[in-house]
Coordinates of C-alpha atoms in Angstrom, one line a residue:
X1 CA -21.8 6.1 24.2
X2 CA -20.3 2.8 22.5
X3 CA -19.1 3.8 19.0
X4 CA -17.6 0.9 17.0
X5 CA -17.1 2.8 13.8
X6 CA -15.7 6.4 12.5
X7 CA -14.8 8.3 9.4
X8 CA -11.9 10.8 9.5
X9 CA -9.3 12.4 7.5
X10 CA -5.7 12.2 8.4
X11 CA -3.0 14.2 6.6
X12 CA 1.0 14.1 6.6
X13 CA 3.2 17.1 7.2
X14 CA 4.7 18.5 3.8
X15 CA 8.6 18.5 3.7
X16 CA 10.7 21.5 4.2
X17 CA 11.6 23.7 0.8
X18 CA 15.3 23.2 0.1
X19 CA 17.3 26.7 1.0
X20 CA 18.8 29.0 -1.7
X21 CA 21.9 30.9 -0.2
X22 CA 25.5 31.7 -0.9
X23 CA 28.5 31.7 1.9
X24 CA 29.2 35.0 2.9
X25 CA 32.9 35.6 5.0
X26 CA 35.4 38.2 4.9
X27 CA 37.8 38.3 2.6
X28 CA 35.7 35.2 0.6
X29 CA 34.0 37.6 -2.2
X30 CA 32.7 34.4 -3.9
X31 CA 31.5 32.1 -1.3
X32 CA 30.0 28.8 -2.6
X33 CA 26.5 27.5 -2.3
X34 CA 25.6 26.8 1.6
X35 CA 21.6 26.1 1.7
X36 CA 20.5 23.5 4.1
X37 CA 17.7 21.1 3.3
X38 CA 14.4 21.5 4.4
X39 CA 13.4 19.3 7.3
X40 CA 10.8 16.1 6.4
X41 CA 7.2 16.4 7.4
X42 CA 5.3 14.6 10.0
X43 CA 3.8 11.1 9.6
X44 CA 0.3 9.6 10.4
X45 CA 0.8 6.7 13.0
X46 CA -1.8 4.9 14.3
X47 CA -1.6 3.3 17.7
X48 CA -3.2 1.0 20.0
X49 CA -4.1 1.9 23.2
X50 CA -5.3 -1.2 25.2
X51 CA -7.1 1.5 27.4
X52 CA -9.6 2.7 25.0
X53 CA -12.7 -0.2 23.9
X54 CA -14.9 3.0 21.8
X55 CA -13.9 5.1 18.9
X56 CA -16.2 7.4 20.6
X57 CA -13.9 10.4 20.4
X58 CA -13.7 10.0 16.4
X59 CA -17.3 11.4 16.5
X60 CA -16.2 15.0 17.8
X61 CA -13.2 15.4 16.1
X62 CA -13.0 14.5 12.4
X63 CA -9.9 16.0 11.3
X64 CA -5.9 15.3 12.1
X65 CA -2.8 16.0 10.3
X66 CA 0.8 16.1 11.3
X67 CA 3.0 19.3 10.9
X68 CA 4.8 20.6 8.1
X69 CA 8.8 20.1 8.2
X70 CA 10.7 23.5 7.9
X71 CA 12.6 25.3 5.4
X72 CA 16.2 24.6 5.4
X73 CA 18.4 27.7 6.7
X74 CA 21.3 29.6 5.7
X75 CA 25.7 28.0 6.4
X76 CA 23.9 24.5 5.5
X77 CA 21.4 24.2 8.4
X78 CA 19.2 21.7 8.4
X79 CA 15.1 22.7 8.3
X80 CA 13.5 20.7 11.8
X81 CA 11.3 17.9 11.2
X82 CA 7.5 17.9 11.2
X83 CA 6.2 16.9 14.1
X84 CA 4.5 12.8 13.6
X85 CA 0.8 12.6 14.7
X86 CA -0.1 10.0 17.0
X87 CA -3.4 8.8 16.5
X88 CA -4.7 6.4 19.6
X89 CA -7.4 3.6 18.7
X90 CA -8.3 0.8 20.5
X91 CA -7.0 -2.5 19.3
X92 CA -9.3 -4.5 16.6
X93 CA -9.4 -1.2 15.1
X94 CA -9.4 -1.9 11.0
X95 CA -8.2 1.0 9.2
X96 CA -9.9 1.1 5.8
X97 CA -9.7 3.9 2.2
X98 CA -13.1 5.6 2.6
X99 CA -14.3 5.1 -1.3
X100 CA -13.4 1.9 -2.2
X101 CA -13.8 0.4 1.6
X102 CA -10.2 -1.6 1.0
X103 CA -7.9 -2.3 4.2
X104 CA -5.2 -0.4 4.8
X105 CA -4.0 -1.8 8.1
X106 CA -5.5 -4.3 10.8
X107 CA -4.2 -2.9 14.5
X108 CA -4.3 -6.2 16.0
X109 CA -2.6 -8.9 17.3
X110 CA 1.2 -8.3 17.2
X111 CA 0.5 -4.6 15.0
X112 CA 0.5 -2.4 17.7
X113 CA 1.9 0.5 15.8
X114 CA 1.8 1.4 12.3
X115 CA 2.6 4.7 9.8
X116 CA -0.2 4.9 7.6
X117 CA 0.9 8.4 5.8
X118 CA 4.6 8.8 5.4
X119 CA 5.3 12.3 5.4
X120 CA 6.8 14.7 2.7
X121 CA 10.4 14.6 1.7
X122 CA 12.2 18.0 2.5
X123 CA 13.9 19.3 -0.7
X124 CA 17.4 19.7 -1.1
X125 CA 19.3 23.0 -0.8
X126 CA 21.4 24.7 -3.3
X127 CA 24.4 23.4 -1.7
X128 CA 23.9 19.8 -3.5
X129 CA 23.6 21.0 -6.9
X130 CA 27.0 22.7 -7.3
X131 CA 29.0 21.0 -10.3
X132 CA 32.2 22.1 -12.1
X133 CA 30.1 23.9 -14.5
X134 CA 27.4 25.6 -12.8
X135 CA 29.5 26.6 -9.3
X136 CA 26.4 29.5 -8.3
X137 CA 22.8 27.5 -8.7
X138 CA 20.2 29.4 -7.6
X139 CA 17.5 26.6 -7.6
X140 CA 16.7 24.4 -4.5
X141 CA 14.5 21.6 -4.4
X142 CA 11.3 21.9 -3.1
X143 CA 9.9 19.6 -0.3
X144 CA 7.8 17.3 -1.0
X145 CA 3.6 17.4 -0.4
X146 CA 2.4 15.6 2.3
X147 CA -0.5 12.7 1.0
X148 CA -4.1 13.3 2.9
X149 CA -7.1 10.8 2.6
X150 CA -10.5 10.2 4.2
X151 CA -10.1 6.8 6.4
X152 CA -13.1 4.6 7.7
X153 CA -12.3 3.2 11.2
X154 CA -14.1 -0.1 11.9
X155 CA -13.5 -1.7 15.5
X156 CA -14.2 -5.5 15.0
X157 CA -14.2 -7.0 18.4
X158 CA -11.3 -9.9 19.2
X159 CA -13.1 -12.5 20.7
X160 CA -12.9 -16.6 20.3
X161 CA -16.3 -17.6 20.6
X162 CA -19.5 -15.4 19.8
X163 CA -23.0 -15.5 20.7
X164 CA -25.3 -15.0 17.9
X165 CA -29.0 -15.9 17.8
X166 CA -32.0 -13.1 17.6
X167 CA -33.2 -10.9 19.9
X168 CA -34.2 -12.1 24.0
X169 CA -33.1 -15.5 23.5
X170 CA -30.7 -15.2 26.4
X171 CA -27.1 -14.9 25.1
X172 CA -26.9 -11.6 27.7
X173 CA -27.9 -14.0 30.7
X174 CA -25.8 -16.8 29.2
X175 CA -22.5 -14.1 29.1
X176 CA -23.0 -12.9 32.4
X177 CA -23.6 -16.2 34.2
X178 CA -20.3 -18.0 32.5
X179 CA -17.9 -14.7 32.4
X180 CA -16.7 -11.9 34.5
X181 CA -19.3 -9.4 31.9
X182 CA -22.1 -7.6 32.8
X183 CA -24.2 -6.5 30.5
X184 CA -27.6 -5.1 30.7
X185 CA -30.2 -7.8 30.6
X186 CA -34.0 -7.1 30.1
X187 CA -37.0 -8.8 29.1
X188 CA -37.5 -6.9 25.7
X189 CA -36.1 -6.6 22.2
X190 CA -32.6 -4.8 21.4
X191 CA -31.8 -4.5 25.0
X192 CA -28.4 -5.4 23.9
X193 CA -27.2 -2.4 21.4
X194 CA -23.2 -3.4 22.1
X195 CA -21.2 -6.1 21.6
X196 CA -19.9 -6.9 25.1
X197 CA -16.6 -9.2 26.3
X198 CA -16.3 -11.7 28.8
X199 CA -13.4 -14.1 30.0
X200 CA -14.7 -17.3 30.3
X201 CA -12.3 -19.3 33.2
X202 CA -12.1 -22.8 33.2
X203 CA -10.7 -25.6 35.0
X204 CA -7.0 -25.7 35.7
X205 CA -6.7 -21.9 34.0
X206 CA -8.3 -22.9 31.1
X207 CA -9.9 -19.4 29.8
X208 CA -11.1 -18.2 26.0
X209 CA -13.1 -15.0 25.3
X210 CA -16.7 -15.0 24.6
X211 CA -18.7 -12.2 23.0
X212 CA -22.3 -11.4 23.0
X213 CA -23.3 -10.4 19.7
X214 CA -26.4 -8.4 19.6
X215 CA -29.6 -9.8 18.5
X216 CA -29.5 -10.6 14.6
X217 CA -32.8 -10.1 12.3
X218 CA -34.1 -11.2 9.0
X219 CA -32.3 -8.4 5.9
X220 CA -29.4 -8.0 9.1
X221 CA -26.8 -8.6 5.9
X222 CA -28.5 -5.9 3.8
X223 CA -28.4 -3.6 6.8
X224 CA -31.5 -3.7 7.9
X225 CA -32.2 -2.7 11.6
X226 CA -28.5 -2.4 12.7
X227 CA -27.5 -5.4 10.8
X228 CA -24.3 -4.4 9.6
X229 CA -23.0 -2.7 12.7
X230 CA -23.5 -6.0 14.5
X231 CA -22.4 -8.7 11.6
X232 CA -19.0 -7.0 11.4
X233 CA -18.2 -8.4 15.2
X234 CA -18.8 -11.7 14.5
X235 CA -15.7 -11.6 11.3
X236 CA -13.1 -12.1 14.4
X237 CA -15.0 -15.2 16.5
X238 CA -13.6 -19.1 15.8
X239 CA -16.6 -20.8 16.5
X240 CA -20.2 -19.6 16.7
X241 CA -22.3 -20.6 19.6
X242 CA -26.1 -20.4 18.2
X243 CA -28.6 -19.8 21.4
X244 CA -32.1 -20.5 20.6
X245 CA -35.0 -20.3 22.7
X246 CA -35.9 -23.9 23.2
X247 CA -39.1 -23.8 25.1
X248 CA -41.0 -21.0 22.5
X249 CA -41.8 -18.7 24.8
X250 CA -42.1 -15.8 22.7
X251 CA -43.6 -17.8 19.7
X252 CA -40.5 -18.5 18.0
X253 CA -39.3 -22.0 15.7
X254 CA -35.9 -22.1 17.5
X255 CA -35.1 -24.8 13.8
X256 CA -36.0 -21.6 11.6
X257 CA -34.4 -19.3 13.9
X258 CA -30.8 -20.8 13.1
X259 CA -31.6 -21.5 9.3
X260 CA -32.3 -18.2 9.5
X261 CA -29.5 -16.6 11.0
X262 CA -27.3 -18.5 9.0
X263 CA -28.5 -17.4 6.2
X264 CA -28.1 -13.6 6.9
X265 CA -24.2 -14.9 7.9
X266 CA -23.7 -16.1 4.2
X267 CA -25.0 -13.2 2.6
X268 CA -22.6 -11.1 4.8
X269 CA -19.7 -13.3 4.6
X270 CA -19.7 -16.7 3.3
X271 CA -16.5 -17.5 5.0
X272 CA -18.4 -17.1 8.8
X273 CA -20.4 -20.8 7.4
X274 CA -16.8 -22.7 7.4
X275 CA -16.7 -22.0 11.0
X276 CA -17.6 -24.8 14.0
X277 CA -20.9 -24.5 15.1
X278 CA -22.8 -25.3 18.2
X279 CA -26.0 -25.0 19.2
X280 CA -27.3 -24.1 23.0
X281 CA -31.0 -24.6 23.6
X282 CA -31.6 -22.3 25.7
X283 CA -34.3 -22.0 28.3
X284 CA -35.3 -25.4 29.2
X285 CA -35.9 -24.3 32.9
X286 CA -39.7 -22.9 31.0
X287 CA -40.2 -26.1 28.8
X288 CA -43.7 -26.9 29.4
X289 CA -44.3 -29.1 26.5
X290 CA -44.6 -32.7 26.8
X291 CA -42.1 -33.3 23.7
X292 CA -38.9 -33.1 24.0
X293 CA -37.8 -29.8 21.9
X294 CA -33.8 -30.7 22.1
X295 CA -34.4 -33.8 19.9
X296 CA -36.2 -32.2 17.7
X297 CA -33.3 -29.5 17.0
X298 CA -30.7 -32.5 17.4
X299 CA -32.6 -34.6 14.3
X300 CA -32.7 -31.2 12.4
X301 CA -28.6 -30.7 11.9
X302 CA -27.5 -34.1 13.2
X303 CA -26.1 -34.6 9.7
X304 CA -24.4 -30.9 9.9
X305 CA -22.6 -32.5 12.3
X306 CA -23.5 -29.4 14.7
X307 CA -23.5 -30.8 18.2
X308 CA -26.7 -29.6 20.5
X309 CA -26.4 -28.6 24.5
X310 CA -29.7 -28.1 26.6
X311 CA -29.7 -25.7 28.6
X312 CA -30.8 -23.2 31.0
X313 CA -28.6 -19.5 31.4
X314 CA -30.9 -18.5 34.6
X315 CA -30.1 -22.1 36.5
X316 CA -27.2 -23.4 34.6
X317 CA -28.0 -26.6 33.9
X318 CA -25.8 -27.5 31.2
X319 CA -24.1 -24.7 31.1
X320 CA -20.7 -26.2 31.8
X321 CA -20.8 -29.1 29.1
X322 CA -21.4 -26.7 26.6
X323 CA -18.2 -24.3 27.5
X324 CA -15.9 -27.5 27.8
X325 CA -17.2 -28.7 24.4
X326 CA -16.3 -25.3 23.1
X327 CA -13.4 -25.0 24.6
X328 CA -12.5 -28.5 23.1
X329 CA -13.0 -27.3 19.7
X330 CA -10.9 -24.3 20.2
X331 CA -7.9 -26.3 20.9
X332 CA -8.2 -27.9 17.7
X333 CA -8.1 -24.9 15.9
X334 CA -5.0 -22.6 15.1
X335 CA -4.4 -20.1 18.0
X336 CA -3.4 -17.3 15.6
X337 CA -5.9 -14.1 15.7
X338 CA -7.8 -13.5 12.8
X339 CA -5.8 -10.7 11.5
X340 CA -7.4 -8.8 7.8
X341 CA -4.3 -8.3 5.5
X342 CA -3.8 -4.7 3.5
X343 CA -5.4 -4.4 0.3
X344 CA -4.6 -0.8 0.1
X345 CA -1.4 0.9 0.2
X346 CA -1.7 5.0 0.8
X347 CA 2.2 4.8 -1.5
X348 CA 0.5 4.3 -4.4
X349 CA -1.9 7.2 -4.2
X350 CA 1.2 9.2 -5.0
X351 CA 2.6 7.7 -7.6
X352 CA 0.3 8.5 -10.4
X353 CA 0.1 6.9 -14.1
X354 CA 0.0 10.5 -15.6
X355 CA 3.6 11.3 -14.1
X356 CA 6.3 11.1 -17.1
X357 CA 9.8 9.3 -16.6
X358 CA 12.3 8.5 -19.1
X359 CA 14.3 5.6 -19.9
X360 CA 17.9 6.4 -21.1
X361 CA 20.9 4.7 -22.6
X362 CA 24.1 6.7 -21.2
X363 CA 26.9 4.0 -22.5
X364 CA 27.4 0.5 -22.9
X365 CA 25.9 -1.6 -20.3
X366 CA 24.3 1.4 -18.9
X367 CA 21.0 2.7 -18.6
X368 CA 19.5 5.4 -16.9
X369 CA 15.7 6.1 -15.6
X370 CA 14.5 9.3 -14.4
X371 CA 11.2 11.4 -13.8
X372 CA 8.6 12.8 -11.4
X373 CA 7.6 9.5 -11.0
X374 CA 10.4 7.9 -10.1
X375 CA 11.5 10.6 -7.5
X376 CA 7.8 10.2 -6.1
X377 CA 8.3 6.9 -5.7
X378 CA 11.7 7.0 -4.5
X379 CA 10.6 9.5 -1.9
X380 CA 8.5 7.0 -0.5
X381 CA 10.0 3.8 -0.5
X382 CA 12.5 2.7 1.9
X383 CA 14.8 1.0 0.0
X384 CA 16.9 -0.5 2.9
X385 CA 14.0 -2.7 4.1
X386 CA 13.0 -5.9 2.7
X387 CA 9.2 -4.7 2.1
X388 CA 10.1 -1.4 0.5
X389 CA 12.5 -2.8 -2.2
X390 CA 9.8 -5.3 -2.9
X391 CA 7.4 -2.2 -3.9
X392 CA 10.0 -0.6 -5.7
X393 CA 10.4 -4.2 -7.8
X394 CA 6.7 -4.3 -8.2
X395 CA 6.3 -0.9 -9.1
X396 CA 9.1 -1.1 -11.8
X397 CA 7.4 -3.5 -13.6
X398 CA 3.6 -2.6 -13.0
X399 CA 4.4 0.6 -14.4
X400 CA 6.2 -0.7 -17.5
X401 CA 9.5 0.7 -17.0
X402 CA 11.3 -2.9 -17.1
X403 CA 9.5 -3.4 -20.2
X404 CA 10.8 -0.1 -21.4
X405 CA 14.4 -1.0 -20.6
X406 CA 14.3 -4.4 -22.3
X407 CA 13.1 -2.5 -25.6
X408 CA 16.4 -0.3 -25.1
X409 CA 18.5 -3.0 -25.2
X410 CA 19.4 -3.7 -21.3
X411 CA 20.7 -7.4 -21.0
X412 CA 21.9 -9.0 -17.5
X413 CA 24.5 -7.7 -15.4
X414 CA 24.1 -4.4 -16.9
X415 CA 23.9 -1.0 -14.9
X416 CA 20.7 0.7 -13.9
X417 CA 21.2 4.2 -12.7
X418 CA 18.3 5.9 -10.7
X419 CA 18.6 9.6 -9.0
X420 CA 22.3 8.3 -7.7
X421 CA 21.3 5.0 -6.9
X422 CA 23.0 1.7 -9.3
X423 CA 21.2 -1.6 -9.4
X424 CA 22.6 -4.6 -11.5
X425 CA 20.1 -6.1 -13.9
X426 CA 18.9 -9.4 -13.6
X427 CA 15.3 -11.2 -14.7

């Protein structure tokens, strides 16, 4: 069974507990601190799988999470790692935070692999916190909880042209007869309850990717019928090919029929309008009227600028006009995929606005910052990286604590210490 969208929750391995223990040798009465660290927990990655086209096996199994990392040992061993989960999904798969519906991560286009819950932190062992007054501690840091969240997975097909138009107007026939698809074609509504792919091959290897989008109906953008499920395929397409049924045969105003369907794309996404349109009149092999139907749908959106093709899917007849024009229009356009950016970062899940920190002023020229939100956020930013030390300069000031340092009295070029880390000040 096609399933083109899931809802699971995915959890990250909690770090290793920090080890208390004391060295114990022969003829050493008073052996110093020696507890390892705990070992870090496992992350949630998601990966694409060019193999899989379904998130069919989301529907059996709801639930994944990574393993815990281990407690850290006695004579300064080390806890193992939490094992990282691996989570497989086909690509065009957009990863989005179940309540508010935000995206976290698009797996598409050059984002073929991406950590989506970093695990926990393991917590230190006694060994670190040995000082010249306190030579015995008996407390070790505890490792750090892993983050867990309910996820929507939504597989938006990657296609440059789609098909839309309502139901038996022949975008099926049209796929099958231009590309190497076959889907199933039949002479009744909502035969079509997938999206299907095709490669369309031109001349001189000349080749784009058509999909058939299944049949649209009026209240499609309110969800009516299966509305959503089939707007959300068309987000990805460049240009829209409208097929209408030219000759009538089942009663319809092919004119309405695209005022119509564009009118359920704007209410969906008004963005989809912006996109080139064309228009195949489909069915003109069963035109039995004596005016000419084409002209009619021609005068309608000449000043649209939408260009019109007659044709017939069953005999072809202009059939290949139509995918050279398209084609045409896609080498105008930017060749990059359509690729959703994150609105949602899991990080700050963590780091709450009802965790205290403190802003200190050691000495002259030096200032200090500490708390259980700063070591949250520490613990899961990578400073080393170019995106993680842009959160951590964002999350300084969103959270006030720049603010808070100006009001002590920092000024440029002075010293901010965090958990062992220095950074000079500058606006």
């Amino acid at each position: 069974m096609f399933a083109d969208s899931a809802k699971i929750f995915i959890k990250s391995g909690k770090g290793g507990d920090g080890h208390v223990s004391f060295r114990r040798e022969l003829y050493v009465p008073n052996g110093g601190p020696d507890g390892g660290d705990g070992g870090r927990g496992g992350d949630v990655i998601f990966e694409v799988d060019k193999g899989l086209n379904t998130l069919t096996d989301f529907r059996h199994v709801r639930k994944y999470a990574a393993t815990n990392g281990q407690e850290g040992g006695k004579r300064r061993c080390h806890g193992k790692d939490g094992q990282d989960l691996v989570i497989k999904v086909p690509e065009g798969t957009v990863i989005k935070e179940f309540e508010t519906g935000k995206v976290i991560a698009d797996m598409s286009g050059g984002n073929i692999r991406e950590i989506i819950l970093k695990g926990g932190r393991g917590g230190s062992g006694n060994m670190h916190y040995a000082t010249s007054t306190m030579q015995v501690p008996k407390y070790a840091q505890p490792g750090q909880e892993g983050q867990e969240l309910w996820v929507l997975l939504e597989l938006k097909v990657i296609a440059d042209v789609g098909l839309v138009g309502f139901p038996n107007v022949g975008k099926s026939t049209l796929l099958s007869r231009v590309s190497n698809a076959r889907p199933k074609i039949a002479n009744y509504h909502f035969t079509t309850l997938n999206p299907h792919l095709g490669v369309v091959d031109l001349d001189d290897h000349e080749s784009f990717v058509m999909a058939d989008i299944p049949g649209l109906i009026e209240g499609a953008s309110e969800g009516i019928g299966l509305g959503h499920a089939f707007l959300k395929h068309i987000e990805r397409t460049k240009v829209l090919i409208h097929v209408v049924d030219a000759a009538s045969t089942e009663g319809r105003d092919p004119v309405e029929d695209i005022y119509a369907i564009n009118e359920e794309l704007k209410k969906y996404n008004p963005d989809l309008l912006s996109r080139p349109q064309v228009i195949a009149a489909n069915k003109m092999d069963a035109v039995s009227s004596p005016e000419d139907p084409v002209e009619r749908i021609r005068e309608a959106f000449r000043e649209q600028g939408i260009e019109v093709f007659a044709i017939s899917a069953v005999s072809g007849q202009g059939v290949r006009e139509l995918l050279h024009y398209v084609y045409g229009l896609l080498q105008k356009m930017d060749d990059t995929p359509v690729i959703f950016e994150q609105e949602f970062n899991p990080k700050d899940l963590v780091i709450t606005d009802t965790l205290p920190y403190t802003v200190e002023k050691l000495e002259s020229g030096i200032y200090s910052v500490e708390g259980p939100k700063i070591e949250k956020m520490l613990g899961y930013t990578n400073l080393d990286s170019e995106k993680g030390f842009e959160f951590f300069q964002k999350f300084l000031k969103n959270n006030g604590i720049l603010s808070d340092l100006e009001k002590a009295g920092i000024e440029e070029g002075d010293t901010v210490k965090i958990y062992g880390l220095e950074f000079d000040y500058y606006k």
